[in-house]
Amino acid sequence: MAVDIFVDGKKLNLKIPPIIEQNHIMIGVRDIAESLGASVIWLAANQEVKVIKNGIKIQFKVGQKIATVNGERKVFPIAPKIEHGITVVPLRFLAENLEAYVEWDSDKQTVFIYSKKNGEVFIKVFLTRKNQVKIMKLEDYVKGVVAAEMPSGFHIEALKAQAMAARTFAVKRMKLFGGKGCRLNPEADICDDSKHCQGWKSESMLQQAWGYDFSKNWHKISLAVDATKGLIITYNDIPIEAVYHSTCGGFTEDSENVWGNKVSYLRKVECNYCNHSPFWKTQKKITVDELLRKLNLQDQNTNFVEGLDVPGLIEEIQRTNSGRLQRAVIKGKVFEGKELRKLLNLPSTRFGWRINELSLNIMGYGHGVGMCQYGADGMAREGKKFNEILSFYYTGIEIKEMLKPTPQKPLKGKKIVIDPGHGGKGSAQGPTGLSEDSVNLKIAAFLEEKLKNEDCNVIKTRSKDVYVSLAERTRIANDAAADLFISIHQNGHENPAASGTETFYYPGDREGRKLATSIQQEVVRELNTKDRGVKEANFFVLRETNMPSVLVEVVFITNPEEEEKLKDEEFLNRAAEGILKGIKRYYTG
């Protein structure tokens, strides 16, 4: 099978053709590394390769699946080998660890590789109609979203607000920034289905839709996106869930009334700026039969001459024993049955009625949470700027530049809560009296310093030997809208021989399990302790926190040998290093 490989739009001239092995593409290490601006050093004596680029250092040996990337161990899917005198490696592994994006086009049997130049950010978009993941520049993607989600005739300031919301919505989901990606496709950050993520249209789709107006409309949208390039909406320094809708109809809605969870920046606001929307006031007629069918209900009114109250129209109905209408109040006026028979020219007073059709009076369009798009246009037409529009619809937000993680500092900008377990009285003690709460504080201090060196925002639940309730610990994390919660503990058991490391997560928390697994493996590797595994637990601090959370039992303080190790500050520092490496592994894979 012939495979073509392009880097930033230029076809590579390979020294040997790509090798397909176990569904992985293997190519010469120099071909891919040098095309991405890296240098390659070959150490023939022990068949070792070093790839170096702008602070990224990758080392591996031929025939071995273990590599190190800036000192961290990573595993090749297939071990590098020598073919025709050339060292070949799995293409995706090397390219992605050199900060490049790799896209496979199965139809064309072609690999497209995009390098990051001048801080450019790329996003992986699942195109649902093509069932294909497409890699594109984030700002180009935002243009396609604005064009798909907001009429191009809207005011330029409204289009800027939409660009901000679209970019923030995407960044919140991007794996590069710690997001969970799109559930419809595990390889993608986001999809083009407006019912699942947000809409997106390509330039060719827009040319077909806009016709002669394409150049004018695309230029206007490009101006709006370029004017806000790299800016996102934040709350407590974290990208917000920048949801939006067409028309609020007078009031936006509190998030908990739609999705069940209260979000501080998604609060109800009164808005009459959208009164020019075609959806400001609409009416829909629906027959009772259609209503019952769509709601999967049955008509309980089987009596032909029965007539039920219609509040505000027909009320206080009285009938004789034979079922004839004796009296009723219609629009507040009392009518006798015989009087109605005469006025309505009916053959009998034994009659009923049935409502056959409803007229539904509707205000607004969409879920009503966050930014009202027609309201944004209305505000812009009254002279409001995009930042004023966003501050109106998203309570208490700030507009900031994206913090771009790098391979050297993948945790940059993350907000992490460190919870040194226990404190005050009641913590476990070792055989010689070493207190757990003081050990936890020291490890937390080492970890705090390491995280700050990674440009993290660090919050500790305690910095002194004081008691802090479990409820207060979780409140601190939730109020801070932290990205991660790390609780540090030492284990204890009546059997002094019990030893090793174990890490807990809340049952059913997939991200918590992933984080726990990463930390467990790195701490065990760093400390060379017995691996007691990753386990589920219904601990309060895991259950009541709103972010991926773990509780790390570093070692057993009740084990004499492990207690002695806990007296060594270098051992505590290595424990913190293991936790740090686990956190980085969680974000980088």
C-alpha positions as CSV (number, residue, x, y, z in Angstrom):
1,M,0.0,0.0,0.0
2,A,1.5,3.3,-1.1
3,V,1.2,6.1,1.5
4,D,2.0,9.7,0.9
5,I,3.1,12.0,3.7
6,F,2.8,15.8,3.8
7,V,4.3,18.2,6.3
8,D,2.7,21.6,6.4
9,G,1.4,21.1,2.8
10,K,4.7,19.9,1.4
11,K,5.2,16.2,0.3
12,L,8.1,14.4,1.9
13,N,10.7,12.8,-0.2
14,L,11.4,9.7,1.9
15,K,14.7,7.8,1.8
16,I,12.7,4.5,2.0
17,P,9.0,4.0,1.6
18,P,6.7,3.9,4.7
19,I,6.4,0.6,6.4
20,I,3.0,-0.5,7.6
21,E,3.2,-2.7,10.7
22,Q,0.3,-3.6,13.0
23,N,-1.7,-0.7,11.5
24,H,1.1,1.7,12.4
25,I,3.1,3.7,9.8
26,M,6.9,3.5,10.3
27,I,9.2,5.9,8.6
28,G,12.9,7.0,8.8
29,V,13.5,9.0,12.0
30,R,15.5,11.7,10.1
31,D,12.8,12.1,7.5
32,I,10.1,13.1,10.0
33,A,12.3,14.7,12.7
34,E,14.2,17.0,10.3
35,S,11.0,18.0,8.4
36,L,9.7,19.3,11.8
37,G,12.8,21.3,12.5
38,A,14.5,18.8,14.9
39,S,18.1,17.6,15.0
40,V,18.9,13.9,15.1
41,I,22.0,12.4,16.9
42,W,22.9,8.8,16.2
43,L,25.1,7.0,18.8
44,A,26.2,3.9,16.9
45,A,28.0,2.3,19.8
46,N,24.7,1.4,21.6
47,Q,22.3,2.1,18.7
48,E,20.7,5.0,20.6
49,V,18.9,8.0,18.9
50,K,18.5,11.5,20.3
51,V,16.0,13.9,18.8
52,I,16.3,17.5,19.9
53,K,14.0,20.5,19.1
54,N,13.6,23.7,21.1
55,G,13.8,22.2,24.5
56,I,12.2,18.9,23.5
57,K,14.6,16.0,24.0
58,I,13.5,12.5,22.9
59,Q,15.8,9.5,23.5
60,F,15.4,5.8,22.6
61,K,17.3,2.7,21.5
62,V,16.7,0.5,18.5
63,G,14.7,-2.6,19.4
64,Q,13.3,-1.1,22.7
65,K,9.8,0.2,23.1
66,I,10.7,2.5,26.0
67,A,11.6,6.1,25.1
68,T,12.1,9.2,27.3
69,V,10.6,12.6,26.4
70,N,12.2,15.3,28.5
71,G,13.0,12.7,31.1
72,E,9.5,11.1,31.2
73,R,9.1,7.5,30.2
74,K,6.8,6.8,27.2
75,V,6.1,3.7,25.2
76,F,6.3,3.2,21.5
77,P,3.4,1.1,20.0
78,I,6.2,-0.7,18.0
79,A,9.9,-0.7,18.9
80,P,12.1,1.3,16.5
81,K,14.2,-0.9,14.1
82,I,16.7,-0.7,11.3
83,E,15.5,-1.2,7.7
84,H,18.0,-0.9,4.8
85,G,20.4,0.9,7.1
86,I,17.9,3.5,8.3
87,T,16.3,3.7,11.7
88,V,12.5,3.7,11.4
89,V,10.0,4.7,14.1
90,P,6.2,4.9,14.5
91,L,5.4,8.2,12.7
92,R,2.6,9.4,14.9
93,F,4.5,8.8,18.2
94,L,7.5,10.9,17.1
95,A,5.5,13.6,15.3
96,E,3.1,14.2,18.2
97,N,6.0,14.3,20.8
98,L,7.6,17.0,18.6
99,E,4.4,19.1,19.0
100,A,2.9,18.3,15.6
101,Y,-0.6,17.1,14.7
102,V,-1.1,14.0,12.6
103,E,-4.1,13.4,10.4
104,W,-4.8,10.2,8.4
105,D,-7.0,10.5,5.3
106,S,-8.1,6.9,4.6
107,D,-9.7,7.8,1.3
108,K,-6.4,9.3,-0.1
109,Q,-4.1,7.0,1.8
110,T,-2.3,10.1,2.9
111,V,-0.8,11.4,6.2
112,F,-1.1,15.2,6.8
113,I,1.2,16.5,9.5
114,Y,0.9,20.1,10.8
115,S,3.7,21.7,12.9
116,K,3.1,24.4,15.4
117,K,4.5,27.6,14.1
118,N,4.5,30.9,15.9
119,G,2.3,29.5,18.7
120,E,-0.4,28.4,16.2
121,V,-3.1,26.2,17.9
122,F,-4.8,23.4,16.0
123,I,-8.1,21.6,16.8
124,K,-9.3,18.2,15.8
125,V,-12.9,18.4,14.5
126,F,-15.1,15.4,13.9
127,L,-17.1,16.1,10.7
128,T,-20.2,14.0,11.3
129,R,-21.4,14.0,7.7
130,K,-18.1,12.7,6.4
131,N,-17.4,10.5,9.5
132,Q,-13.9,12.0,9.5
133,V,-11.7,13.8,11.9
134,K,-10.2,17.0,10.4
135,I,-7.3,18.9,11.9
136,M,-7.5,22.7,11.3
137,K,-6.1,25.9,12.8
138,L,-8.3,27.0,15.8
139,E,-8.9,30.5,14.3
140,D,-10.0,29.0,11.0
141,Y,-12.3,26.7,12.8
142,V,-13.8,29.6,14.7
143,K,-14.6,31.4,11.5
144,G,-16.6,28.4,10.3
145,V,-18.5,28.2,13.6
146,V,-19.5,31.9,13.5
147,A,-20.7,31.5,9.9
148,A,-22.7,28.5,10.8
149,E,-24.1,29.7,14.1
150,M,-24.9,33.4,13.6
151,P,-26.4,35.3,10.6
152,S,-23.7,37.2,8.7
153,G,-25.9,40.3,8.6
154,F,-25.6,40.8,12.4
155,H,-23.6,43.8,13.7
156,I,-19.8,43.3,13.7
157,E,-19.7,43.6,17.5
158,A,-22.2,40.7,17.8
159,L,-20.1,38.6,15.5
160,K,-17.1,39.4,17.7
161,A,-19.0,38.2,20.8
162,Q,-20.0,35.1,18.9
163,A,-16.4,34.4,17.9
164,M,-15.4,34.7,21.6
165,A,-18.1,32.3,22.7
166,A,-17.3,29.8,19.9
167,R,-13.5,29.9,20.7
168,T,-14.1,29.5,24.4
169,F,-16.6,26.7,23.9
170,A,-13.9,24.9,21.8
171,V,-11.0,25.5,24.2
172,K,-13.1,24.2,27.1
173,R,-13.2,20.8,25.2
174,M,-9.8,20.7,23.6
175,K,-7.5,18.0,25.0
176,L,-4.6,20.3,24.5
177,F,-6.1,22.5,27.3
178,G,-7.1,19.6,29.5
179,G,-10.6,19.1,28.0
180,K,-12.3,15.8,27.6
181,G,-12.9,16.0,23.8
182,C,-16.0,15.0,21.9
183,R,-17.9,11.8,23.0
184,L,-19.0,11.1,19.4
185,N,-15.4,10.4,18.4
186,P,-12.6,9.7,20.9
187,E,-9.9,11.2,18.6
188,A,-11.7,14.5,18.2
189,D,-11.8,17.7,20.4
190,I,-15.2,18.7,19.1
191,C,-17.7,17.9,16.4
192,D,-19.7,20.0,13.9
193,D,-23.1,18.8,15.2
194,S,-24.8,21.9,16.7
195,K,-27.0,19.6,18.8
196,H,-24.0,18.0,20.4
197,C,-21.1,20.5,20.3
198,Q,-21.5,23.5,18.0
199,G,-22.1,24.0,14.3
200,W,-19.4,24.5,11.7
201,K,-19.3,25.0,7.9
202,S,-16.5,24.9,5.4
203,E,-15.8,27.7,3.0
204,S,-17.1,25.5,0.1
205,M,-20.4,24.9,2.0
206,L,-20.7,28.7,2.6
207,Q,-19.9,29.5,-1.0
208,Q,-22.8,27.4,-2.1
209,A,-25.1,28.8,0.6
210,W,-24.1,32.5,0.1
211,G,-23.4,32.6,-3.6
212,Y,-22.4,36.1,-4.8
213,D,-22.4,37.3,-1.2
214,F,-19.7,34.9,-0.1
215,S,-16.7,37.3,-0.3
216,K,-18.5,40.1,1.5
217,N,-19.8,37.8,4.3
218,W,-16.6,35.9,4.7
219,H,-14.6,39.1,4.9
220,K,-16.9,40.5,7.6
221,I,-16.7,37.3,9.7
222,S,-12.9,37.1,9.3
223,L,-12.6,40.6,10.6
224,A,-14.7,39.7,13.7
225,V,-12.6,36.6,14.4
226,D,-9.3,38.2,13.7
227,A,-10.2,41.1,16.0
228,T,-10.6,38.7,19.0
229,K,-7.8,36.2,18.0
230,G,-6.5,34.3,21.0
231,L,-9.0,35.7,23.5
232,I,-11.3,33.6,25.6
233,I,-13.9,34.1,28.3
234,T,-12.8,33.1,31.8
235,Y,-14.3,32.8,35.3
236,N,-11.8,32.4,38.1
237,D,-9.1,32.1,35.4
238,I,-10.8,29.0,33.9
239,P,-12.4,29.0,30.4
240,I,-16.2,29.1,30.9
241,E,-18.9,26.8,29.4
242,A,-19.7,29.5,26.8
243,V,-23.2,28.3,25.8
244,Y,-25.5,30.4,23.7
245,H,-28.9,30.3,22.0
246,S,-30.8,32.2,19.4
247,T,-33.5,34.2,21.2
248,C,-34.2,34.4,25.0
249,G,-37.7,36.1,24.6
250,G,-37.2,38.6,27.4
251,F,-35.2,36.6,30.0
252,T,-32.3,34.3,29.8
253,E,-32.4,31.2,32.2
254,D,-30.4,30.0,35.2
255,S,-28.4,26.9,34.3
256,E,-29.8,24.7,37.0
257,N,-33.3,25.1,35.6
258,V,-32.1,23.6,32.3
259,W,-29.3,21.2,33.2
260,G,-29.6,20.7,36.9
261,N,-26.3,22.3,38.0
262,K,-25.8,25.8,39.2
263,V,-23.1,27.7,37.4
264,S,-22.1,31.0,38.8
265,Y,-21.7,32.8,35.5
266,L,-24.8,31.4,33.8
267,R,-27.4,33.5,35.6
268,K,-30.8,34.8,34.5
269,V,-30.8,38.3,33.0
270,E,-33.7,40.4,31.7
271,C,-33.2,41.1,28.0
272,N,-35.4,43.0,25.6
273,Y,-32.6,43.4,23.1
274,C,-33.8,40.5,21.1
275,N,-37.3,41.9,20.3
276,H,-36.3,42.2,16.6
277,S,-35.9,38.5,16.4
278,P,-38.4,36.5,14.3
279,F,-38.6,34.2,17.3
280,W,-39.4,37.0,19.8
281,K,-43.1,36.0,19.7
282,T,-44.3,33.0,17.7
283,Q,-47.5,30.9,17.7
284,K,-47.9,27.2,17.0
285,K,-51.2,25.5,16.5
286,I,-51.5,21.8,17.4
287,T,-54.5,19.5,17.5
288,V,-55.4,17.7,20.7
289,D,-55.0,14.4,18.9
290,E,-51.5,15.3,17.8
291,L,-50.6,16.6,21.2
292,L,-51.7,13.3,22.9
293,R,-49.9,11.2,20.2
294,K,-46.6,13.1,20.6
295,L,-46.8,12.8,24.4
296,N,-47.8,9.1,24.2
297,L,-51.0,9.8,26.1
298,Q,-54.6,8.6,25.7
299,D,-57.8,10.6,25.6
300,Q,-59.6,9.9,28.8
301,N,-62.8,11.8,27.8
302,T,-64.9,9.0,26.4
303,N,-68.3,10.5,27.2
304,F,-69.7,12.2,24.1
305,V,-71.7,14.8,25.9
306,E,-69.3,15.5,28.7
307,G,-67.8,18.9,28.9
308,L,-64.9,19.7,31.2
309,D,-64.0,23.1,32.7
310,V,-61.9,25.3,30.5
311,P,-60.3,27.8,32.9
312,G,-60.9,31.3,31.9
313,L,-63.6,30.3,29.4
314,I,-66.2,27.8,30.7
315,E,-66.3,27.1,34.4
316,E,-68.6,26.1,37.3
317,I,-70.5,23.6,35.2
318,Q,-73.7,22.1,36.6
319,R,-75.7,19.2,35.1
320,T,-79.0,17.5,35.9
321,N,-79.2,13.8,36.8
322,S,-79.9,13.0,33.1
323,G,-76.7,14.8,32.1
324,R,-78.3,17.9,30.6
325,L,-76.5,21.2,31.1
326,Q,-78.3,23.1,33.9
327,R,-75.9,26.1,34.3
328,A,-72.4,27.3,33.4
329,V,-70.3,30.4,33.8
330,I,-68.8,31.5,30.5
331,K,-66.2,34.3,30.7
332,G,-67.6,35.3,34.1
333,K,-71.3,35.4,33.1
334,V,-73.8,32.9,34.3
335,F,-75.9,31.1,31.7
336,E,-78.8,28.7,32.1
337,G,-78.7,25.5,30.0
338,K,-81.9,26.3,28.2
339,E,-80.7,29.8,27.5
340,L,-77.5,28.5,25.9
341,R,-79.6,26.1,23.8
342,K,-81.6,29.0,22.4
343,L,-78.6,31.3,21.9
344,L,-76.5,28.7,20.2
345,N,-79.4,27.1,18.3
346,L,-78.8,23.7,19.7
347,P,-81.3,20.8,19.4
348,S,-80.9,19.8,23.1
349,T,-79.4,20.9,26.4
350,R,-77.8,17.4,26.7
351,F,-74.6,18.5,25.1
352,G,-70.8,18.6,25.9
353,W,-67.8,20.1,24.2
354,R,-64.2,19.1,23.3
355,I,-61.2,21.3,22.6
356,N,-59.9,20.1,19.3
357,E,-56.9,22.5,18.8
358,L,-54.5,24.4,21.0
359,S,-52.7,27.6,20.1
360,L,-49.3,27.8,21.8
361,N,-47.9,31.3,22.3
362,I,-44.1,31.1,22.5
363,M,-41.4,33.6,23.3
364,G,-37.8,32.9,22.3
365,Y,-35.9,30.1,20.6
366,G,-33.4,27.7,22.2
367,H,-32.5,26.6,25.8
368,G,-32.2,30.2,27.0
369,V,-28.9,29.8,28.9
370,G,-25.9,32.1,28.3
371,M,-25.7,34.5,25.4
372,C,-28.8,35.5,23.5
373,Q,-27.5,35.8,19.9
374,Y,-30.3,38.2,18.7
375,G,-29.9,40.0,22.0
376,A,-26.2,40.4,21.2
377,D,-27.1,41.9,17.9
378,G,-29.6,44.3,19.5
379,M,-27.0,45.4,22.1
380,A,-24.5,46.0,19.3
381,R,-26.9,48.1,17.3
382,E,-27.3,50.3,20.4
383,G,-23.6,50.9,20.5
384,K,-22.4,48.2,22.9
385,K,-19.0,46.6,22.3
386,F,-18.4,42.8,22.3
387,N,-16.9,42.8,25.8
388,E,-19.9,44.6,27.2
389,I,-22.2,42.1,25.5
390,L,-20.3,39.2,26.9
391,S,-20.3,40.7,30.4
392,F,-24.0,41.2,30.3
393,Y,-24.9,37.6,29.4
394,Y,-22.1,35.8,31.4
395,T,-22.0,37.1,35.0
396,G,-18.7,38.0,36.5
397,I,-16.5,36.9,33.6
398,E,-13.1,38.2,32.4
399,I,-11.7,38.2,28.9
400,K,-8.1,36.9,28.8
401,E,-5.6,35.5,26.3
402,M,-5.4,31.7,26.0
403,L,-2.6,30.1,27.9
404,K,-1.0,27.7,25.5
405,P,0.4,24.6,27.2
406,T,3.7,23.3,25.9
407,P,5.4,19.9,26.1
408,Q,7.8,21.4,28.6
409,K,4.9,22.9,30.7
410,P,1.7,21.0,29.9
411,L,0.2,22.1,33.2
412,K,0.6,25.8,32.5
413,G,-2.5,27.7,33.7
414,K,-4.1,24.7,35.4
415,K,-5.7,25.3,38.8
416,I,-4.8,22.4,41.2
417,V,-5.9,22.0,44.8
418,I,-3.6,20.1,47.1
419,D,-5.2,18.6,50.2
420,P,-2.7,17.6,52.9
421,G,-4.8,15.0,54.8
422,H,-5.8,15.3,58.4
423,G,-4.4,18.1,60.6
424,G,-4.8,18.9,64.2
425,K,-5.5,16.0,66.5
426,G,-6.4,12.4,65.5
427,S,-4.0,11.7,62.7
428,A,-2.1,8.4,62.5
429,Q,1.3,7.9,64.0
430,G,4.2,5.6,63.2
431,P,5.8,3.2,65.7
432,T,8.3,5.9,66.8
433,G,5.6,8.6,67.0
434,L,6.0,10.2,63.5
435,S,2.8,12.1,62.8
436,E,1.0,11.7,59.5
437,D,-0.4,15.2,59.3
438,S,3.2,16.7,59.4
439,V,4.4,14.3,56.7
440,N,1.4,15.2,54.5
441,L,2.2,18.9,54.9
442,K,5.8,18.4,53.8
443,I,4.9,16.4,50.7
444,A,2.3,19.0,49.9
445,A,4.9,21.8,50.2
446,F,7.2,20.0,47.8
447,L,4.4,19.4,45.4
448,E,3.2,23.0,45.6
449,E,6.7,24.2,44.7
450,K,7.0,21.8,41.8
451,L,3.5,22.7,40.4
452,K,4.3,26.4,40.6
453,N,7.5,25.8,38.6
454,E,5.1,24.4,36.0
455,D,3.2,27.7,36.0
456,C,0.2,26.1,37.8
457,N,-2.2,28.0,40.0
458,V,-2.0,26.1,43.3
459,I,-4.4,26.2,46.2
460,K,-3.8,24.2,49.5
461,T,-6.6,23.3,51.9
462,R,-4.3,23.8,54.8
463,S,-0.7,25.1,55.3
464,K,-0.4,24.5,59.0
465,D,-1.1,21.7,61.5
466,V,-4.7,22.7,62.0
467,Y,-8.0,20.8,61.6
468,V,-10.0,21.5,58.4
469,S,-13.3,19.8,58.0
470,L,-14.0,17.6,55.0
471,A,-16.8,19.9,53.9
472,E,-14.5,22.9,54.0
473,R,-11.8,21.1,52.0
474,T,-14.3,20.3,49.2
475,R,-15.8,23.8,49.4
476,I,-12.4,25.3,48.8
477,A,-11.9,23.2,45.6
478,N,-15.4,23.7,44.2
479,D,-15.4,27.5,44.9
480,A,-12.1,27.8,43.1
481,A,-13.5,25.8,40.1
482,A,-10.2,23.8,40.3
483,D,-9.1,21.5,37.5
484,L,-7.9,18.8,39.8
485,F,-8.1,17.8,43.5
486,I,-5.1,15.8,45.0
487,S,-5.5,14.6,48.6
488,I,-2.3,13.3,50.2
489,H,-2.3,10.7,52.9
490,Q,-0.2,8.0,54.6
491,N,-1.8,4.6,55.1
492,G,-2.2,2.7,58.4
493,H,-2.9,-0.9,59.4
494,E,-2.9,-3.0,62.6
495,N,-0.5,-5.3,60.8
496,P,2.9,-3.6,60.8
497,A,4.0,-5.6,57.8
498,A,1.4,-3.9,55.5
499,S,3.2,-1.8,53.0
500,G,3.1,-0.1,49.6
501,T,1.2,2.6,47.7
502,E,-2.4,2.8,46.6
503,T,-4.6,5.5,45.1
504,F,-8.3,6.0,45.3
505,Y,-11.0,7.6,43.0
506,Y,-14.7,7.9,43.3
507,P,-16.8,5.0,41.7
508,G,-17.8,5.8,38.2
509,D,-15.5,8.8,37.8
510,R,-13.7,7.9,34.5
511,E,-11.4,11.0,34.7
512,G,-10.7,10.3,38.3
513,R,-9.7,6.7,37.5
514,K,-7.4,8.0,34.7
515,L,-5.8,10.5,37.1
516,A,-5.4,7.9,39.8
517,T,-3.9,5.4,37.5
518,S,-1.3,7.9,36.2
519,I,-0.3,9.0,39.7
520,Q,-0.2,5.5,41.1
521,Q,2.1,4.3,38.4
522,E,4.5,7.3,38.7
523,V,4.7,7.3,42.5
524,V,5.4,3.5,42.6
525,R,8.1,4.0,40.0
526,E,9.6,7.0,41.7
527,L,9.6,5.4,45.3
528,N,10.1,1.7,44.2
529,T,7.2,0.8,46.6
530,K,4.8,-2.2,46.5
531,D,2.0,-1.5,44.0
532,R,-1.3,-2.0,45.8
533,G,-3.2,-0.7,42.8
534,V,-5.9,1.8,42.0
535,K,-9.2,1.4,43.9
536,E,-12.7,2.9,44.1
537,A,-13.8,4.6,47.4
538,N,-16.8,6.6,48.5
539,F,-14.6,9.0,50.4
540,F,-16.3,12.4,51.2
541,V,-13.5,14.5,49.5
542,L,-13.8,12.3,46.3
543,R,-17.6,12.3,46.3
544,E,-18.3,16.0,47.0
545,T,-15.7,17.6,44.7
546,N,-16.8,18.7,41.2
547,M,-13.5,17.9,39.4
548,P,-11.3,14.8,38.8
549,S,-10.2,13.9,42.3
550,V,-7.9,11.3,43.9
551,L,-6.7,10.4,47.3
552,V,-3.1,9.1,47.4
553,E,-1.9,6.8,50.2
554,V,1.8,7.2,49.7
555,V,3.1,4.5,52.1
556,F,2.2,2.9,55.4
557,I,3.3,5.0,58.3
558,T,2.5,2.1,60.6
559,N,5.2,0.0,58.8
560,P,8.5,0.5,60.7
561,E,10.6,0.6,57.5
562,E,8.3,2.9,55.6
563,E,8.0,5.2,58.6
564,E,11.8,5.6,58.6
565,K,11.6,6.5,54.9
566,L,9.0,9.2,55.7
567,K,11.6,10.9,58.0
568,D,13.9,11.4,55.0
569,E,13.0,14.7,53.2
570,E,14.5,13.4,50.0
571,F,12.0,10.5,50.0
572,L,9.1,13.0,50.6
573,N,10.4,15.1,47.7
574,R,10.5,12.1,45.4
575,A,6.9,11.3,46.5
576,A,5.9,14.8,45.4
577,E,7.9,14.3,42.1
578,G,5.9,11.1,41.5
579,I,2.6,12.8,42.0
580,L,3.7,15.6,39.7
581,K,4.8,13.2,37.0
582,G,1.4,11.4,37.3
583,I,-0.5,14.7,36.9
584,K,1.6,15.5,33.8
585,R,1.0,12.1,32.4
586,Y,-2.7,12.5,33.0
587,Y,-2.7,15.6,30.7
588,T,-0.2,14.4,28.1
589,G,-1.1,10.7,27.8
